[in-house]
Amino acid sequence: MTEKRAAERFIYQTLSNDPQLSAIVGTKIARGVLLEGQGTVPYVVFQFLAGVQRNALPATITIMTPILYLVRGTVQGNSAQQAFDIEDRVDAVLIGNNGTVTLSGVTWQVGPWVKETHIEYDEVTPEGTHFIHAGAQYRAWVYRLN
Amino acid sequence: MAEEIRITLDLSGFGEFQAAAEAAVQLAVEAAAEAVVNDAKDRAPVRTGYLRDHISYAMEDPRTALVESEADYSAIVDEGGVNRPANPFFTGAVEAERARFEERVAEALAEAEKG
């Protein structure tokens, strides 16, 4: 599903280009899960949650609507403040933002993004390490332009 | 010269329709909640079965249903955790029903209108 790739490219570039977010998480922005060797907390992950692809004629017109992504920050410790700071920056750069992404000669319109459900929860690993996750689900339209 | 237009609205029978419509909407909301529960159970990863077996709904009022996944690790499964990607068993079920819900209510109202 190229629509997902376009959306993920847009999210990654948008988050990576924000110096205030970089000041918090550095380059630790990843799809799905932070892989071994990519560092540790604090970090940001984003992941596709739902979206329905709809095809139309001519075949060059494909619409995935509406696409829903999770973007969350993860921090370690008892204070959620840094996780909320991450969410604030994601809100600042993503909400209302839109643009185009070109993949293999095909240009996709991505966005504008809207924020839907805020998420916030704790996780304590079997080793007793306490993590806090905070972020939101964001929705956007993605459609092919050429 | 002033022209007068008189409009008369016959509301006889409206009360019956309103009652039928409200009952139909309640059934549609309950059916939607049940669909979310069943879909979430189908999507839930199973190790012990606790997560799957503790998804339920309750009607809060005739137009509102609360669907709940009671396992305290539900959010970690659905939205992901440290070293664990999201497995949106719950969000996916809600989104699937979101796409159907409007039609479900429209059908219920159409049935109510037929009497």
mmCIF file of N, CA and C in Angstrom, chain A residues 32-33 43 47 49-50 68 70 72 116 119 121-123 131 133 137 139, chain B residues 75-76 78-88 91-92 95 98-99:
data_model
loop_
_atom_site.group_PDB
_atom_site.id
_atom_site.type_symbol
_atom_site.label_atom_id
_atom_site.label_comp_id
_atom_site.label_asym_id
_atom_site.label_seq_id
_atom_site.Cartn_x
_atom_site.Cartn_y
_atom_site.Cartn_z
ATOM 1 N N GLY A 32 6.938 2.115 13.978
ATOM 2 C CA GLY A 32 6.582 0.883 14.691
ATOM 3 C C GLY A 32 7.273 0.733 16.024
ATOM 4 N N VAL A 33 8.560 0.460 15.974
ATOM 5 C CA VAL A 33 9.283 0.216 17.209
ATOM 6 C C VAL A 33 10.732 0.625 17.000
ATOM 7 N N TYR A 43 12.044 8.650 22.957
ATOM 8 C CA TYR A 43 11.958 8.469 21.510
ATOM 9 C C TYR A 43 10.515 8.658 21.042
ATOM 10 N N GLN A 47 2.916 4.666 13.833
ATOM 11 C CA GLN A 47 2.475 3.395 13.252
ATOM 12 C C GLN A 47 1.083 3.513 12.676
ATOM 13 N N LEU A 49 -2.574 2.545 11.972
ATOM 14 C CA LEU A 49 -3.588 1.848 12.766
ATOM 15 C C LEU A 49 -4.754 1.365 11.917
ATOM 16 N N ALA A 50 -5.212 2.207 11.016
ATOM 17 C CA ALA A 50 -6.375 1.823 10.216
ATOM 18 C C ALA A 50 -6.480 2.727 8.989
ATOM 19 N N LEU A 68 -5.417 6.425 9.569
ATOM 20 C CA LEU A 68 -5.254 6.752 10.987
ATOM 21 C C LEU A 68 -3.887 6.275 11.468
ATOM 22 N N LEU A 70 -0.901 6.309 14.683
ATOM 23 C CA LEU A 70 -0.509 6.544 16.070
ATOM 24 C C LEU A 70 0.863 7.209 16.061
ATOM 25 N N ARG A 72 3.452 8.393 19.124
ATOM 26 C CA ARG A 72 3.605 8.490 20.584
ATOM 27 C C ARG A 72 5.062 8.651 20.975
ATOM 28 N N GLU A 116 -7.003 13.191 16.785
ATOM 29 C CA GLU A 116 -8.220 12.581 17.322
ATOM 30 C C GLU A 116 -8.015 12.204 18.781
ATOM 31 N N ILE A 119 -3.682 9.622 23.811
ATOM 32 C CA ILE A 119 -3.381 8.387 24.537
ATOM 33 C C ILE A 119 -2.312 8.671 25.588
ATOM 34 N N TYR A 121 -0.413 6.187 28.825
ATOM 35 C CA TYR A 121 -0.443 5.006 29.687
ATOM 36 C C TYR A 121 0.960 4.657 30.162
ATOM 37 N N ASP A 122 0.998 3.881 31.218
ATOM 38 C CA ASP A 122 2.257 3.462 31.829
ATOM 39 C C ASP A 122 2.580 2.035 31.426
ATOM 40 N N GLU A 123 3.845 1.721 31.493
ATOM 41 C CA GLU A 123 4.271 0.346 31.250
ATOM 42 C C GLU A 123 5.411 0.039 32.217
ATOM 43 N N PHE A 131 8.091 2.939 32.227
ATOM 44 C CA PHE A 131 8.041 3.789 31.041
ATOM 45 C C PHE A 131 6.669 4.471 30.979
ATOM 46 N N HIS A 133 4.127 6.314 28.136
ATOM 47 C CA HIS A 133 3.844 6.567 26.720
ATOM 48 C C HIS A 133 2.766 7.655 26.634
ATOM 49 N N GLN A 137 -3.725 9.660 18.338
ATOM 50 C CA GLN A 137 -4.054 9.139 17.016
ATOM 51 C C GLN A 137 -4.340 10.346 16.128
ATOM 52 N N ARG A 139 -5.367 11.640 12.089
ATOM 53 C CA ARG A 139 -6.034 11.151 10.869
ATOM 54 C C ARG A 139 -5.778 12.097 9.703
ATOM 55 N N ALA B 75 -3.944 -1.183 26.583
ATOM 56 C CA ALA B 75 -3.362 -0.065 25.825
ATOM 57 C C ALA B 75 -1.984 -0.426 25.287
ATOM 58 N N ILE B 76 -1.227 -1.178 26.068
ATOM 59 C CA ILE B 76 0.119 -1.554 25.622
ATOM 60 C C ILE B 76 0.040 -2.454 24.393
ATOM 61 N N ASP B 78 -2.675 -2.548 22.259
ATOM 62 C CA ASP B 78 -3.323 -1.817 21.172
ATOM 63 C C ASP B 78 -2.427 -0.722 20.586
ATOM 64 N N GLU B 79 -1.755 0.019 21.457
ATOM 65 C CA GLU B 79 -0.973 1.182 21.005
ATOM 66 C C GLU B 79 0.529 0.917 21.007
ATOM 67 N N GLY B 80 0.926 -0.220 21.542
ATOM 68 C CA GLY B 80 2.345 -0.560 21.531
ATOM 69 C C GLY B 80 3.032 -0.205 22.833
ATOM 70 N N GLY B 81 4.176 -0.845 23.048
ATOM 71 C CA GLY B 81 4.953 -0.580 24.257
ATOM 72 C C GLY B 81 6.425 -0.511 23.911
ATOM 73 N N VAL B 82 7.242 -0.538 24.929
ATOM 74 C CA VAL B 82 8.685 -0.542 24.684
ATOM 75 C C VAL B 82 9.032 -1.863 23.987
ATOM 76 N N ASN B 83 9.722 -1.763 22.892
ATOM 77 C CA ASN B 83 10.099 -2.955 22.105
ATOM 78 C C ASN B 83 8.896 -3.743 21.585
ATOM 79 N N ARG B 84 7.759 -3.088 21.534
ATOM 80 C CA ARG B 84 6.558 -3.794 21.088
ATOM 81 C C ARG B 84 5.730 -2.873 20.198
ATOM 82 N N PRO B 85 5.576 -3.206 18.916
ATOM 83 C CA PRO B 85 4.746 -2.362 18.051
ATOM 84 C C PRO B 85 3.276 -2.469 18.419
ATOM 85 N N ALA B 86 2.506 -1.492 17.983
ATOM 86 C CA ALA B 86 1.064 -1.522 18.240
ATOM 87 C C ALA B 86 0.414 -2.703 17.520
ATOM 88 N N ASN B 87 -0.534 -3.306 18.184
ATOM 89 C CA ASN B 87 -1.361 -4.359 17.584
ATOM 90 C C ASN B 87 -2.817 -3.913 17.783
ATOM 91 N N PRO B 88 -3.303 -3.053 16.898
ATOM 92 C CA PRO B 88 -4.568 -2.319 17.176
ATOM 93 C C PRO B 88 -5.818 -3.188 17.079
ATOM 94 N N THR B 91 -8.631 -0.544 18.427
ATOM 95 C CA THR B 91 -8.799 0.595 17.514
ATOM 96 C C THR B 91 -9.259 0.123 16.143
ATOM 97 N N GLY B 92 -8.717 -0.981 15.682
ATOM 98 C CA GLY B 92 -9.116 -1.506 14.377
ATOM 99 C C GLY B 92 -10.586 -1.884 14.337
ATOM 100 N N GLU B 95 -12.600 1.326 14.258
ATOM 101 C CA GLU B 95 -12.531 1.956 12.931
ATOM 102 C C GLU B 95 -13.388 1.207 11.915
ATOM 103 N N ARG B 98 -16.864 2.215 12.592
ATOM 104 C CA ARG B 98 -17.074 3.617 12.222
ATOM 105 C C ARG B 98 -17.519 3.720 10.760
ATOM 106 N N ALA B 99 -16.906 2.886 9.919
ATOM 107 C CA ALA B 99 -17.230 2.932 8.495
ATOM 108 C C ALA B 99 -18.653 2.430 8.221
#
